[in-house]
Amino acid sequence: EVQLLESGGGLVQPGGSLRLSCATSGFMFSGPAMTWVRQAPGKGLEWVSSISGDGVTTYYADSVKGRFTTSRDNSKNTLYLQMNSLRAEDTALYHCVIGSSGAAGEGHWGQGTLVTVSS
Amino acid sequence: DVVMTQSPLSLPVTLGQPASISCRSSQSLVFSNGNTFLNWFQQRPGQSPRRLIYKVSNRDSGVPDRFSGSGSGTDFTLKISRVEAEDVGVYYCMQGTHWPLTFGGGTKLEIK
């Protein structure tokens, strides 16, 4: 069974940092790209970042470029999101998702971890 | 960026009746290899999103066959042949052809 478990969220002051993790199991982690998607309270879905299966190529939304860094450790089956210079508008539930463009066998979502940026 | 426009925003449907959601993209979603990366997600109240359809019309494992996707180019549709109570929630389209990936604004399906 495919499982994605996000952690690392919490309350942080504006300008602060957090590192999110997504521990996975049940599939060959080193194969597919992985993606972070966020959902602000009561809002829709926003793509944040994706990373290729080998970790070499990364993509970022303009809203987070230069502040967030996505990485993965294929030996630990874990995806990461380093979030720096956090702003109030980064407050959201952050989900990790298998895949990026949308292919067979992908599209699984974790339950998410809540990030709240507030003073 | 590719803008994904969904309609309607709200969709009240009688149980057992069909439902249809439209998704239009601001540019063609046909990738250079011929694939069209248009996905549909369902988000039930209080739950994480779940992918229903990938590459326009392919149902994910476990998705009931009352859900179907169709379309091409810039114009796509998600259809539910007979709405059931468990279908209540918000439906999102998402394009995976162009960076940045983009989602539609969502369509809220409710039972009339």
Coordinates of C-alpha atoms in Angstrom, one line a residue:
Chain A
E1 CA 0.0 0.0 0.0
V2 CA 1.3 3.4 -1.0
Q3 CA 1.8 5.7 2.0
L4 CA 3.0 9.3 2.2
L5 CA 3.4 10.9 5.6
E6 CA 4.3 14.6 5.9
S7 CA 5.7 16.2 9.0
G8 CA 7.6 19.3 10.1
G9 CA 4.8 21.8 10.0
G10 CA 4.0 24.2 12.8
L11 CA 3.7 27.8 13.9
V12 CA 6.6 30.1 12.7
Q13 CA 7.1 33.8 12.8
P14 CA 7.4 35.8 9.5
G15 CA 10.9 35.6 8.2
G16 CA 11.4 32.2 9.9
S17 CA 12.3 28.8 8.5
L18 CA 10.8 25.3 8.5
R19 CA 11.8 22.0 6.9
L20 CA 9.0 19.7 5.8
S21 CA 9.5 16.0 5.3
C22 CA 7.5 13.4 3.4
A23 CA 8.3 9.8 4.4
T24 CA 7.1 7.3 1.8
S25 CA 6.6 3.6 1.4
G26 CA 4.8 1.1 -0.8
F27 CA 6.4 2.1 -4.1
M28 CA 9.8 2.6 -5.8
F29 CA 10.5 6.1 -4.5
S30 CA 13.5 6.7 -6.8
G31 CA 11.3 6.3 -9.9
P32 CA 8.8 9.1 -10.2
A33 CA 9.0 12.8 -9.8
M34 CA 7.6 14.2 -6.5
T35 CA 5.6 17.3 -6.0
W36 CA 4.6 19.7 -3.2
V37 CA 1.1 21.2 -3.4
R38 CA -0.4 23.6 -0.8
Q39 CA -3.8 24.6 0.2
A40 CA -4.4 27.8 2.1
P41 CA -7.3 27.6 4.6
G42 CA -10.6 27.6 2.7
K43 CA -8.8 28.1 -0.7
G44 CA -8.0 26.0 -3.7
L45 CA -4.9 24.0 -4.6
E46 CA -1.6 25.6 -5.5
W47 CA 1.4 23.8 -7.0
V48 CA 4.6 24.7 -5.1
S49 CA 7.4 22.6 -6.4
S50 CA 8.4 19.4 -8.2
I51 CA 11.6 17.4 -8.3
S52 CA 12.7 14.7 -10.8
G53 CA 13.2 11.1 -9.7
D54 CA 16.9 11.4 -9.6
G55 CA 16.8 14.7 -7.7
V56 CA 18.7 16.6 -10.4
T57 CA 15.9 18.8 -11.7
T58 CA 13.7 21.0 -9.7
Y59 CA 10.8 23.4 -10.5
Y60 CA 9.3 26.1 -8.4
A61 CA 6.3 28.4 -8.4
D62 CA 7.3 32.0 -8.7
S63 CA 5.7 32.7 -5.4
V64 CA 8.3 30.5 -3.6
K65 CA 11.3 30.7 -5.9
G66 CA 14.5 31.7 -4.1
R67 CA 12.9 31.0 -0.7
F68 CA 12.0 27.3 -0.9
T69 CA 14.2 24.3 -1.8
T70 CA 13.0 20.9 -2.7
S71 CA 15.2 17.9 -2.3
R72 CA 14.9 14.1 -1.9
D73 CA 16.9 11.3 -0.3
N74 CA 16.2 8.2 -2.4
S75 CA 18.1 6.0 0.1
K76 CA 15.6 7.1 2.8
N77 CA 12.5 7.2 0.6
T78 CA 12.0 10.8 1.8
L79 CA 11.1 14.1 0.2
Y80 CA 11.9 17.4 1.7
L81 CA 10.9 21.1 1.5
Q82 CA 13.2 23.6 3.1
M83 CA 11.2 26.8 3.6
N84 CA 13.0 30.1 4.3
S85 CA 11.9 33.7 4.7
L86 CA 8.4 32.6 5.4
R87 CA 5.5 35.0 4.8
A88 CA 1.9 35.1 6.1
E89 CA 0.8 34.1 2.6
D90 CA 2.7 30.8 3.0
T91 CA 0.2 29.7 5.6
A92 CA -1.3 26.5 4.2
L93 CA -1.6 22.7 4.4
Y94 CA 1.3 21.3 2.5
H95 CA 0.9 18.0 0.7
C96 CA 3.4 15.8 -1.0
V97 CA 2.2 14.0 -4.1
I98 CA 3.7 11.3 -6.2
G99 CA 4.4 12.4 -9.8
S100 CA 4.1 15.8 -11.5
S101 CA 2.6 15.8 -14.9
G102 CA 0.2 13.0 -14.3
A103 CA 1.0 9.5 -15.4
A104 CA -0.3 6.0 -14.6
G105 CA 0.5 4.8 -11.1
E106 CA 1.0 8.4 -9.8
G107 CA -1.3 10.9 -8.2
H108 CA -1.2 9.7 -4.6
W109 CA -1.4 12.4 -1.9
G110 CA -0.4 12.6 1.7
Q111 CA -2.6 13.9 4.4
G112 CA -0.6 17.1 4.6
T113 CA 1.2 19.1 7.3
L114 CA 0.0 22.5 8.4
V115 CA 2.3 25.5 8.3
T116 CA 1.1 28.7 10.0
V117 CA 3.2 31.9 9.6
S118 CA 2.1 34.4 12.2
S119 CA 3.6 36.7 14.8
Chain B
D1 CA 1.4 30.5 -17.1
V2 CA -1.4 28.3 -18.3
V3 CA -4.7 29.5 -16.8
M4 CA -7.2 26.7 -16.0
T5 CA -10.8 27.9 -15.9
Q6 CA -13.5 25.7 -14.4
S7 CA -17.2 26.0 -14.6
P8 CA -19.5 26.0 -12.9
L9 CA -18.2 27.2 -9.6
S10 CA -21.1 25.4 -7.8
L11 CA -23.0 22.4 -9.0
P12 CA -26.2 21.3 -7.2
V13 CA -27.2 17.9 -8.4
T14 CA -30.1 15.5 -7.6
L15 CA -29.0 12.1 -6.5
G16 CA -29.0 9.7 -9.4
Q17 CA -28.8 12.5 -12.0
P18 CA -25.7 13.2 -14.2
A19 CA -23.2 16.0 -13.6
S20 CA -20.7 17.7 -15.8
I21 CA -17.8 20.0 -15.1
S22 CA -15.9 21.9 -17.7
C23 CA -12.3 22.9 -17.6
R24 CA -10.7 25.1 -20.2
S25 CA -7.0 25.9 -20.5
S26 CA -5.5 29.2 -21.9
Q27 CA -3.3 27.2 -24.2
S28 CA -3.1 23.7 -25.7
L29 CA -2.2 20.9 -23.3
V30 CA -0.8 18.6 -25.9
F31 CA 2.8 17.8 -25.0
S32 CA 5.5 17.4 -27.6
N33 CA 5.2 13.6 -27.4
G34 CA 1.5 13.7 -28.2
N35 CA 0.3 13.1 -24.6
T36 CA -2.2 15.5 -23.0
F37 CA -1.5 15.9 -19.3
L38 CA -4.9 16.9 -18.0
N39 CA -5.9 15.5 -14.6
W40 CA -9.0 15.6 -12.4
F41 CA -9.0 15.5 -8.6
Q42 CA -11.8 15.0 -6.1
Q43 CA -11.5 16.5 -2.6
R44 CA -14.2 15.3 -0.2
P45 CA -14.9 17.5 2.8
G46 CA -12.1 17.2 5.4
Q47 CA -10.0 14.9 3.2
S48 CA -7.0 15.2 1.0
P49 CA -7.4 15.4 -2.7
R50 CA -7.6 12.1 -4.7
R51 CA -6.8 11.8 -8.3
L52 CA -9.7 10.4 -10.4
I53 CA -8.5 10.9 -14.0
Y54 CA -5.1 11.3 -15.7
K55 CA -4.2 12.1 -19.3
V56 CA -7.7 13.3 -20.0
S57 CA -9.7 10.1 -19.8
N58 CA -7.8 7.4 -17.9
R59 CA -9.4 6.4 -14.6
D60 CA -7.2 5.7 -11.6
S61 CA -7.4 2.4 -9.8
G62 CA -10.5 2.1 -7.6
V63 CA -12.4 5.0 -9.3
P64 CA -16.0 4.1 -10.1
D65 CA -16.8 3.9 -13.8
R66 CA -19.5 6.5 -13.3
F67 CA -16.7 9.0 -13.6
S68 CA -15.4 9.7 -17.1
G69 CA -13.1 12.3 -18.6
S70 CA -13.0 13.6 -22.1
G71 CA -11.7 16.5 -24.3
S72 CA -8.8 17.6 -26.2
G73 CA -6.6 20.6 -26.8
T74 CA -7.9 23.3 -24.5
D75 CA -11.4 22.0 -23.7
F76 CA -12.0 19.2 -21.2
T77 CA -15.0 17.7 -19.3
L78 CA -15.5 15.5 -16.2
K79 CA -18.8 13.7 -16.2
I80 CA -20.5 11.7 -13.5
S81 CA -23.2 9.5 -15.0
R82 CA -25.2 9.1 -11.8
V83 CA -24.3 11.2 -8.8
E84 CA -24.1 9.5 -5.4
A85 CA -24.0 11.0 -1.9
E86 CA -20.2 10.2 -1.6
D87 CA -19.5 12.4 -4.7
V88 CA -20.0 15.6 -2.7
G89 CA -16.9 17.7 -2.6
V90 CA -14.8 20.0 -4.7
Y91 CA -13.4 18.9 -8.1
Y92 CA -10.2 20.4 -9.6
C93 CA -8.6 20.0 -13.0
M94 CA -4.9 20.3 -13.2
Q95 CA -2.6 20.6 -16.2
G96 CA 0.8 18.8 -16.2
T97 CA 2.0 19.7 -19.7
H98 CA 3.5 23.1 -19.0
W99 CA 5.6 24.5 -16.2
P100 CA 4.4 25.9 -13.8
L101 CA 1.8 23.2 -13.2
T102 CA -1.6 24.9 -12.6
F103 CA -4.9 24.0 -11.1
G104 CA -8.4 25.2 -11.9
G105 CA -10.2 27.1 -9.2
G106 CA -12.5 24.2 -8.3
T107 CA -16.1 23.2 -8.7
K108 CA -18.2 22.5 -5.6
L109 CA -20.6 19.6 -6.1
E110 CA -23.5 19.4 -3.7
I111 CA -26.7 17.4 -3.5
K112 CA -29.8 19.3 -4.3

